[in-house]
XYZ file of C-alpha atoms in Angstrom:
616
model
C 109.850 46.268 20.064
C 107.214 46.413 17.316
C 104.672 43.742 16.400
C 106.587 43.291 13.138
C 109.904 42.634 14.899
C 108.304 40.263 17.390
C 106.809 38.263 14.520
C 110.263 38.000 12.934
C 111.861 36.929 16.208
C 109.199 34.243 16.699
C 109.921 32.925 13.212
C 113.596 32.752 14.105
C 112.731 30.663 17.146
C 110.609 28.321 15.029
C 113.368 28.064 12.452
C 116.014 27.223 15.032
C 113.920 24.374 16.408
C 113.866 22.860 12.933
C 117.588 23.525 12.428
C 118.438 21.760 15.660
C 116.449 18.690 14.630
C 118.243 18.675 11.284
C 121.682 19.278 12.905
C 122.192 22.471 10.927
C 124.365 25.190 12.412
C 123.146 27.828 9.956
C 120.700 28.310 7.110
C 121.030 30.699 4.164
C 118.012 32.402 2.566
C 118.696 34.096 -0.799
C 116.241 36.460 -2.507
C 115.643 34.277 -5.525
C 113.231 31.626 -6.752
C 113.971 28.427 -8.753
C 114.456 30.649 -11.821
C 116.960 33.079 -10.273
C 114.499 35.940 -10.739
C 115.182 39.387 -9.360
C 111.531 39.851 -8.434
C 109.738 36.721 -7.256
C 106.213 35.465 -6.644
C 105.041 35.561 -3.015
C 105.543 31.803 -2.670
C 109.318 32.273 -2.816
C 109.704 35.327 -0.560
C 111.365 33.217 2.107
C 114.056 35.735 2.901
C 111.409 38.351 3.571
C 109.442 35.863 5.692
C 112.364 35.114 8.034
C 113.832 38.637 8.197
C 111.053 41.160 7.569
C 113.221 42.907 4.955
C 111.285 43.296 1.700
C 113.904 44.694 -0.692
C 114.484 42.932 -4.005
C 118.118 42.074 -3.217
C 119.566 40.568 -0.071
C 120.574 37.365 1.695
C 119.584 36.396 5.231
C 121.681 33.955 7.265
C 120.473 32.484 10.536
C 122.564 30.493 13.014
C 121.424 28.922 16.269
C 122.477 32.065 18.145
C 122.661 34.945 15.654
C 121.300 36.368 12.396
C 122.571 38.714 9.691
C 121.345 40.199 6.434
C 123.497 41.264 3.479
C 122.185 43.854 0.999
C 123.499 46.562 -1.313
C 123.551 50.345 -1.091
C 120.066 50.721 -2.592
C 118.631 49.292 0.631
C 121.006 50.313 3.439
C 118.609 52.841 4.961
C 115.450 50.808 4.361
C 117.001 47.595 5.706
C 118.285 49.305 8.841
C 114.776 50.535 9.572
C 113.052 47.217 8.803
C 115.497 45.168 10.898
C 115.047 47.291 14.037
C 114.019 45.247 17.047
C 115.051 41.944 15.451
C 118.177 39.887 16.007
C 119.488 40.734 12.549
C 122.740 42.545 12.021
C 122.909 44.563 8.791
C 125.834 43.685 6.518
C 126.544 46.384 3.930
C 127.829 44.935 0.675
C 130.848 46.674 -0.960
C 131.626 48.520 2.261
C 135.090 47.947 3.671
C 135.085 45.670 6.697
C 131.891 43.809 5.768
C 132.586 40.054 5.997
C 131.452 37.654 3.313
C 128.672 35.226 4.164
C 131.167 32.368 4.436
C 133.521 34.378 6.664
C 130.679 35.317 8.995
C 129.389 31.737 9.186
C 132.906 30.513 9.903
C 133.230 32.982 12.734
C 129.790 32.239 14.177
C 129.672 28.444 13.737
C 133.254 27.214 13.784
C 134.968 24.428 11.864
C 133.127 21.278 10.836
C 129.637 22.760 10.964
C 126.876 21.885 8.490
C 125.052 24.725 6.750
C 121.862 24.569 4.694
C 120.547 26.335 1.611
C 117.591 25.427 -0.616
C 119.089 23.973 -3.793
C 115.931 24.818 -5.714
C 116.424 28.542 -5.116
C 120.208 28.634 -5.564
C 122.086 28.687 -8.851
C 124.850 26.240 -9.702
C 127.463 28.988 -9.495
C 126.160 30.233 -6.160
C 126.254 26.769 -4.596
C 129.699 25.943 -5.987
C 131.129 29.236 -4.748
C 129.609 28.692 -1.292
C 130.979 25.150 -1.091
C 134.447 26.452 -1.884
C 134.266 29.434 0.460
C 132.845 27.413 3.375
C 135.490 24.731 2.954
C 138.123 27.422 3.549
C 136.461 28.252 6.868
C 137.470 24.969 8.418
C 135.679 22.276 6.466
C 132.150 23.629 6.819
C 129.816 21.592 4.586
C 126.766 22.716 2.629
C 123.458 20.844 2.448
C 121.132 21.661 -0.474
C 118.231 19.173 -0.152
C 116.204 20.751 2.645
C 113.761 23.670 2.823
C 112.767 24.569 6.405
C 110.110 26.975 5.128
C 107.928 23.980 4.303
C 107.710 23.337 8.050
C 107.540 26.834 9.562
C 105.640 28.876 6.923
C 102.106 27.842 7.847
C 100.190 30.035 5.427
C 102.701 30.064 2.607
C 101.173 31.433 -0.630
C 100.721 28.881 -3.398
C 102.709 28.946 -6.610
C 100.681 31.264 -8.896
C 98.218 29.781 -11.357
C 97.414 32.931 -13.324
C 96.476 32.509 -16.985
C 98.981 32.934 -19.806
C 98.195 34.985 -22.912
C 99.604 35.126 -26.432
C 101.711 38.215 -27.141
C 100.639 39.575 -30.549
C 103.165 39.316 -33.375
C 102.522 42.953 -34.274
C 104.346 43.899 -31.060
C 106.787 40.962 -30.790
C 108.050 41.465 -34.328
C 109.347 37.888 -34.686
C 107.549 34.566 -34.534
C 108.289 31.890 -31.969
C 109.227 29.528 -34.803
C 111.913 31.950 -36.025
C 113.196 32.649 -32.515
C 113.615 28.932 -31.796
C 115.454 28.507 -35.100
C 117.859 31.285 -34.097
C 118.350 29.766 -30.651
C 119.175 26.376 -32.168
C 121.710 27.998 -34.481
C 123.330 29.709 -31.483
C 123.417 26.370 -29.653
C 125.151 24.699 -32.595
C 127.795 27.421 -32.487
C 128.375 26.511 -28.855
C 128.453 22.783 -29.786
C 125.326 22.121 -27.742
C 122.427 19.891 -28.845
C 119.836 21.570 -26.643
C 119.320 23.679 -23.546
C 117.171 24.172 -20.475
C 115.783 27.694 -20.311
C 114.945 28.757 -16.767
C 114.780 32.588 -16.765
C 111.097 33.522 -16.862
C 111.537 36.552 -19.121
C 113.624 34.515 -21.573
C 110.823 31.934 -21.793
C 108.140 34.598 -22.254
C 110.182 36.293 -25.000
C 110.957 33.033 -26.816
C 107.366 31.799 -26.872
C 105.718 35.208 -27.410
C 103.618 34.640 -24.316
C 103.020 36.832 -21.290
C 101.615 36.235 -17.811
C 101.071 37.845 -14.416
C 102.676 35.474 -11.907
C 105.153 38.071 -10.606
C 104.103 41.530 -9.429
C 104.817 44.131 -12.147
C 106.591 41.553 -14.335
C 104.468 39.994 -17.132
C 105.980 36.522 -16.842
C 104.729 33.066 -15.869
C 106.306 30.274 -13.807
C 107.684 27.617 -16.149
C 110.733 25.955 -17.697
C 111.484 25.430 -21.379
C 113.499 22.436 -22.618
C 114.860 22.542 -26.162
C 116.486 19.696 -28.052
C 117.512 19.577 -31.688
C 113.987 18.505 -32.676
C 111.630 19.080 -29.747
C 110.538 21.931 -27.490
C 108.716 21.268 -24.209
C 107.146 23.849 -21.914
C 106.966 22.687 -18.286
C 104.082 24.586 -16.711
C 100.988 24.103 -14.584
C 98.525 23.316 -17.367
C 95.654 25.083 -15.597
C 97.314 28.308 -16.778
C 96.765 27.474 -20.449
C 93.510 28.358 -22.191
C 92.402 26.396 -25.275
C 93.618 29.337 -27.376
C 97.114 29.218 -25.855
C 97.247 25.421 -26.119
C 96.353 25.640 -29.803
C 98.945 28.354 -30.332
C 101.702 26.288 -28.700
C 100.766 23.222 -30.730
C 100.896 25.244 -33.947
C 104.376 26.478 -32.986
C 105.548 22.921 -32.320
C 105.818 23.330 -28.557
C 104.794 20.417 -26.340
C 103.488 20.837 -22.814
C 104.278 18.927 -19.614
C 103.648 19.514 -15.918
C 105.912 21.980 -14.082
C 106.660 19.295 -11.481
C 107.988 16.956 -14.202
C 110.986 19.112 -15.114
C 113.482 16.877 -13.318
C 112.037 13.842 -15.072
C 112.286 15.626 -18.405
C 115.973 16.278 -17.805
C 116.598 12.645 -16.877
C 114.797 11.512 -20.043
C 116.584 14.037 -22.272
C 117.994 12.013 -25.184
C 120.597 14.239 -26.869
C 124.352 13.864 -26.378
C 124.734 17.094 -24.394
C 122.738 20.029 -23.034
C 123.586 23.657 -22.373
C 122.900 24.917 -18.857
C 123.644 28.483 -17.804
C 125.244 28.052 -14.351
C 124.192 31.595 -13.402
C 120.525 30.745 -13.954
C 119.912 26.997 -13.556
C 119.266 25.952 -9.983
C 121.392 23.317 -8.314
C 118.676 20.670 -8.054
C 117.876 20.718 -11.766
C 121.573 20.736 -12.634
C 122.075 17.567 -10.611
C 119.115 15.934 -12.398
C 120.910 15.949 -15.741
C 122.435 12.631 -16.853
C 123.928 13.854 -20.153
C 127.078 15.860 -20.740
C 126.615 19.456 -19.628
C 127.836 22.472 -21.609
C 128.195 25.307 -19.092
C 127.656 28.495 -21.090
C 125.635 31.679 -20.861
C 122.159 31.287 -22.300
C 122.175 32.712 -25.844
C 118.637 33.990 -25.336
C 119.707 36.783 -22.992
C 121.638 38.682 -25.637
C 119.102 37.912 -28.360
C 116.193 39.521 -26.547
C 118.162 42.631 -25.542
C 118.594 43.667 -29.191
C 115.180 44.965 -30.199
C 113.783 44.407 -33.687
C 112.067 47.136 -35.717
C 108.574 46.353 -34.395
C 109.837 46.369 -30.805
C 111.570 49.727 -31.298
C 108.394 51.199 -32.775
C 106.520 49.794 -29.773
C 108.980 51.323 -27.313
C 108.558 54.752 -28.892
C 104.795 54.378 -28.790
C 104.892 53.353 -25.123
C 107.199 56.259 -24.275
C 104.830 58.680 -26.016
C 101.897 57.457 -23.938
C 103.985 57.542 -20.778
C 105.257 61.028 -21.556
C 101.698 62.267 -21.966
C 100.774 60.816 -18.570
C 103.886 62.297 -16.930
C 103.278 65.791 -18.332
C 99.621 65.694 -17.300
C 100.826 64.746 -13.813
C 103.476 67.493 -13.640
C 100.967 70.059 -14.896
C 98.516 68.948 -12.180
C 101.255 69.090 -9.531
C 102.333 72.569 -10.662
C 98.937 73.872 -9.596
C 99.999 73.387 -5.966
C 103.380 75.188 -6.241
C 103.619 78.108 -3.834
C 100.227 77.122 -2.462
C 99.466 75.966 1.055
C 97.227 73.352 -0.559
C 100.327 71.274 -1.224
C 100.050 69.934 2.320
C 96.981 68.024 1.148
C 99.281 65.930 -1.040
C 101.373 63.048 0.202
C 103.809 60.527 -1.267
C 101.053 57.952 -1.590
C 98.435 60.287 -3.013
C 100.679 61.586 -5.791
C 101.680 57.999 -6.664
C 97.992 57.148 -6.989
C 97.347 60.256 -9.103
C 100.166 59.354 -11.514
C 98.859 55.810 -11.839
C 95.332 57.038 -12.675
C 96.796 59.153 -15.498
C 98.706 56.172 -16.852
C 95.621 53.968 -16.676
C 93.931 56.387 -19.100
C 96.544 55.641 -21.772
C 95.839 53.056 -24.515
C 97.416 49.580 -24.093
C 98.220 50.209 -20.400
C 98.702 46.919 -18.550
C 100.027 47.944 -15.119
C 103.061 49.383 -13.350
C 106.531 48.143 -14.298
C 107.562 48.498 -10.630
C 106.087 50.035 -7.514
C 106.394 53.809 -7.701
C 109.188 55.396 -5.666
C 107.920 58.780 -4.457
C 110.336 60.088 -1.851
C 109.990 63.585 -0.424
C 113.149 65.175 0.994
C 114.849 62.663 3.359
C 112.843 59.779 1.892
C 114.412 60.573 -1.474
C 117.752 59.524 0.004
C 116.402 55.978 0.424
C 117.249 54.669 -3.032
C 114.381 52.166 -3.364
C 111.974 53.805 -0.943
C 108.345 52.786 -1.244
C 105.787 54.781 0.704
C 103.419 52.864 2.961
C 100.563 54.121 5.155
C 103.026 54.005 8.058
C 105.796 55.983 6.332
C 103.710 58.286 4.110
C 104.376 61.986 4.685
C 102.767 65.164 3.323
C 104.523 67.326 0.757
C 105.568 70.879 1.482
C 106.195 73.801 -0.904
C 109.950 73.436 -0.496
C 112.721 70.967 -1.206
C 112.888 67.963 -3.527
C 110.488 65.219 -4.535
C 112.223 62.216 -6.120
C 109.778 60.359 -8.370
C 110.901 57.079 -9.965
C 108.125 55.273 -11.824
C 107.254 53.235 -14.872
C 104.518 51.345 -16.641
C 103.835 48.248 -18.668
C 102.130 48.876 -21.981
C 101.321 46.141 -24.444
C 103.877 47.654 -26.819
C 106.668 48.471 -24.363
C 107.968 49.037 -20.842
C 108.896 52.419 -19.356
C 111.187 53.568 -16.540
C 111.688 57.247 -15.686
C 112.958 59.276 -12.738
C 112.552 62.992 -12.226
C 113.626 65.017 -9.219
C 111.215 67.918 -8.819
C 111.724 71.158 -6.901
C 108.537 71.829 -4.950
C 109.737 75.235 -3.749
C 112.832 76.974 -2.377
C 116.038 74.915 -2.369
C 119.304 75.178 -0.501
C 122.509 75.949 -2.356
C 123.622 72.392 -1.578
C 120.513 70.963 -3.214
C 121.045 73.046 -6.364
C 124.717 72.075 -6.592
C 124.030 68.350 -6.125
C 121.184 68.450 -8.636
C 123.366 70.122 -11.250
C 126.216 67.646 -10.738
C 123.817 64.724 -11.221
C 122.374 66.388 -14.322
C 125.877 66.834 -15.762
C 126.554 63.117 -15.332
C 123.217 62.236 -16.908
C 123.890 64.436 -19.932
C 127.449 63.162 -20.428
C 126.122 59.624 -20.825
C 123.564 60.846 -23.350
C 126.285 62.682 -25.308
C 128.578 59.664 -25.408
C 129.808 58.195 -28.723
C 131.581 54.852 -28.491
C 132.824 51.926 -30.596
C 130.414 49.033 -31.139
C 131.135 46.322 -28.577
C 132.038 48.739 -25.797
C 130.969 47.550 -22.366
C 128.784 49.774 -20.216
C 131.498 49.652 -17.574
C 133.829 51.494 -19.942
C 131.542 54.526 -20.159
C 130.183 54.505 -16.589
C 132.831 57.018 -15.480
C 131.213 59.694 -17.658
C 128.240 59.783 -15.285
C 130.472 60.017 -12.216
C 133.388 62.230 -13.225
C 131.838 65.532 -12.103
C 130.615 63.882 -8.899
C 133.987 62.333 -8.105
C 135.635 65.757 -8.399
C 133.411 66.806 -5.487
C 134.086 63.643 -3.478
C 130.605 62.291 -4.234
C 129.563 58.869 -5.480
C 126.640 56.467 -5.742
C 126.945 52.706 -5.351
C 124.134 51.525 -7.611
C 124.473 51.021 -11.343
C 124.117 53.887 -13.790
C 121.945 51.947 -16.206
C 120.174 48.669 -16.967
C 118.394 47.183 -19.952
C 114.600 47.363 -20.266
C 112.408 44.595 -21.676
C 109.719 44.746 -24.370
C 106.552 44.462 -22.266
C 108.751 42.370 -19.999
C 110.917 42.904 -16.932
C 111.942 46.493 -16.314
C 115.439 45.202 -15.457
C 116.980 43.291 -18.352
C 120.566 42.165 -18.900
C 123.256 41.122 -19.268
C 124.373 44.595 -20.461
C 124.557 47.328 -17.846
C 126.255 50.648 -17.200
C 127.983 50.363 -13.824
C 131.353 50.585 -12.040
C 131.791 46.824 -11.598
C 133.146 45.038 -14.647
C 130.305 43.739 -16.811
C 131.764 42.526 -20.117
C 128.443 42.364 -22.013
C 128.841 44.691 -25.010
C 126.475 47.497 -25.947
C 124.976 46.912 -29.397
C 122.658 48.877 -31.676
C 119.046 48.081 -30.837
C 119.576 47.686 -27.100
C 117.675 49.745 -24.552
C 119.439 50.978 -21.431
C 118.645 53.505 -18.711
C 120.761 56.492 -17.696
C 120.167 57.209 -14.006
C 122.987 58.696 -11.924
C 122.068 59.960 -8.474
C 123.333 61.237 -5.149
C 121.736 60.440 -1.794
C 122.474 62.335 1.425
C 121.011 60.324 4.301
C 118.489 62.230 6.378
C 118.469 65.152 3.921
C 117.474 64.480 0.295
C 118.187 62.456 -2.812
C 118.565 63.361 -6.480
C 118.230 61.008 -9.460
C 117.503 61.791 -13.108
C 116.651 58.909 -15.440
C 115.852 58.455 -19.099
C 115.509 55.212 -21.015
C 117.780 55.232 -24.069
C 118.070 53.330 -27.338
C 121.517 52.395 -28.646
C 121.728 53.482 -32.301
C 124.290 53.714 -35.103
C 126.441 56.863 -35.058
C 128.928 56.518 -37.916
C 131.481 54.158 -39.395
C 135.097 55.216 -39.753
C 138.413 53.526 -40.492
C 138.343 52.561 -36.796
C 135.053 50.695 -37.080
C 131.380 51.259 -36.289
C 130.553 53.810 -33.604
C 127.329 53.987 -31.604
C 125.378 56.617 -29.696
C 122.320 56.957 -27.471
C 118.879 58.191 -28.476
C 116.603 59.224 -25.588
C 113.275 57.387 -25.680
C 111.824 58.987 -22.544
C 109.699 62.063 -23.217
C 109.379 64.317 -20.187
C 110.869 67.685 -19.200
C 113.769 67.734 -16.753
C 113.253 70.320 -14.010
C 115.425 73.340 -14.849
C 114.675 75.337 -11.713
C 117.405 73.720 -9.550
C 120.091 74.066 -12.247
C 123.136 76.221 -11.568
C 123.695 77.246 -15.173
C 127.321 78.303 -14.730
C 128.191 74.711 -13.731
C 127.068 73.356 -17.115
C 129.280 73.142 -20.184
C 127.947 74.679 -23.367
C 127.490 71.194 -24.870
C 125.431 70.189 -21.830
C 123.171 73.237 -22.193
C 122.825 72.506 -25.907
C 121.824 68.905 -25.188
C 119.254 69.971 -22.595
C 117.714 72.535 -24.918
C 117.626 70.112 -27.861
C 116.067 67.397 -25.710
C 113.414 69.757 -24.383
C 112.555 70.964 -27.877
C 112.101 67.324 -28.916
C 109.889 66.669 -25.877
C 107.718 69.689 -26.628
C 107.397 68.997 -30.350
C 106.467 65.343 -29.727
C 104.058 65.706 -26.806
C 102.317 69.053 -27.302
C 99.955 67.851 -30.079
C 98.527 65.306 -27.601
C 97.860 67.752 -24.759
C 95.178 70.258 -23.858
C 95.916 73.953 -24.553
C 96.691 74.594 -20.863
C 98.932 71.546 -20.604
C 100.720 72.530 -23.812
C 101.255 76.064 -22.517
C 102.741 74.656 -19.321
C 104.973 72.316 -21.303
C 106.228 75.204 -23.470
C 107.522 76.942 -20.335
C 108.927 73.724 -18.866
C 110.819 73.102 -22.135
C 111.939 76.687 -22.729
C 115.641 77.003 -23.616
C 118.152 77.389 -20.821
C 120.721 80.064 -21.641
C 124.248 79.971 -20.251
C 123.859 83.182 -18.233
C 120.272 82.603 -17.175
C 119.445 83.637 -13.609
C 117.214 81.087 -11.936
C 114.749 81.295 -9.158
C 113.275 78.260 -7.460
C 109.973 78.126 -9.321
C 110.149 76.910 -12.886
C 106.449 76.105 -13.089
C 103.984 79.011 -12.904
C 100.593 78.551 -11.374
C 97.887 77.546 -13.811
C 96.269 81.000 -13.703
C 99.535 82.510 -15.016
C 99.390 80.288 -18.097
C 96.309 82.006 -19.503
């Protein structure tokens, strides 16, 4: 048993003492905060505190005699490792035979039990679904007004008080005044007089403000209440400088304390109010005394369609990021075929890449913690190297590198799988199948309004023919100097009805992961653009925003269709033409080779990248 697991087990004992006093048979810990964020400030990492699992998605459930944690395929391997030595049983979502949370609680606790969940950190829909599901397990009831973490988390981090800053209009492309006018028009179309905005990125986008309350996400803890005539920002006022206060006043936005949000809802004077039941937490929902219109927040779809200034900013950010990536790959190529590669590790190359990004203008930080997984670690979808897990690189096999940055004019997200030396035939075949899926998404033409679910199969078809699959999504939206994950549109197997529209950004990142062996993922960020209009309506296509060569050395050329080779060659020519003017002569020479055309009958060896001395 490790020190980490013993700490978790002691926390379980402390928790159960509290549960017994409160007559609770079980307590549920989701991953979210009061804003239903994917990534949360340390203050709300209660699930991690009680389980030791630090992935971004998962739910821990603790009874008086047992414990279990549910998470998705991105974290199966990582969760299994982090839960070792604890009482927790890993529950794999979407895997046949895995019980639901309610089914497991029913089995563990029996009929008539009382279960707890923090209503502040649980959405209306989540609570209502749990109430219904638990009732079916023999009348189990759900309590939402108690947070045991207040009693057992002795050194709980405070809610962040980091300063907020104004996001310049030259990058936002639309004033707060105009955004609020559009939101009010959308509310009128839904027959709503106002709304409570709770999603932190929606608030930041609406007000053209940014913060640093959440790691890698430039958002700030707050709520925004709109009526037909007033707008009130509920926030800890210590976060607001005189400049920001003056800006908000000029935009007609009032300010109140974050803790007064419930009071603001009780004092709300309009006839009705729109609340998004996916986003608004249960406590705030129950504070409302007016008629509630349960609809999706109109802001989500507004901010996903980028305006002209935002698109220009994205392309500028991708240029800077591409320069940093090529400088990194050129540096890394100097170790190919060299025993000096053993001096590199997953952590050291992550640090090197970050130093190259820091050199770029308008850099503001990482958009997520870099995933640098060598060989077997690459099969852990959201692996993050630590001093305990860090391993040296070798001149063989695959390095999976998933990274991104926040620039003042845009957010980036890119994955490349890099051959560090000789590969097995299996590695080459898997790599080529993933590349085929990636390219087929990029080649796709589709009618406006098509859901990402309807084109997801294009990324998987070649893989499915081989009996291969991945359980994560193929693509997600990306914010404008905002969260790297932005919805509601996605490309994934599960039905997501949000339509793809011109101006949206979305990633293209199929992958295959063979546990204990290696992983492959290739990712570009794309822009949805107009293709052509016919008698059957407007058709759309994807434009790659990411600028970085895709490793050709693992490709089995005979597995690619001619259209796939043509796409790869065209993309690489675009990468070279765009980036080479910004590189040194040596870096440009390296990039020319990395972007050289791939012919259909080309014979490959393992090493695409020559040593630097061969570039002269």
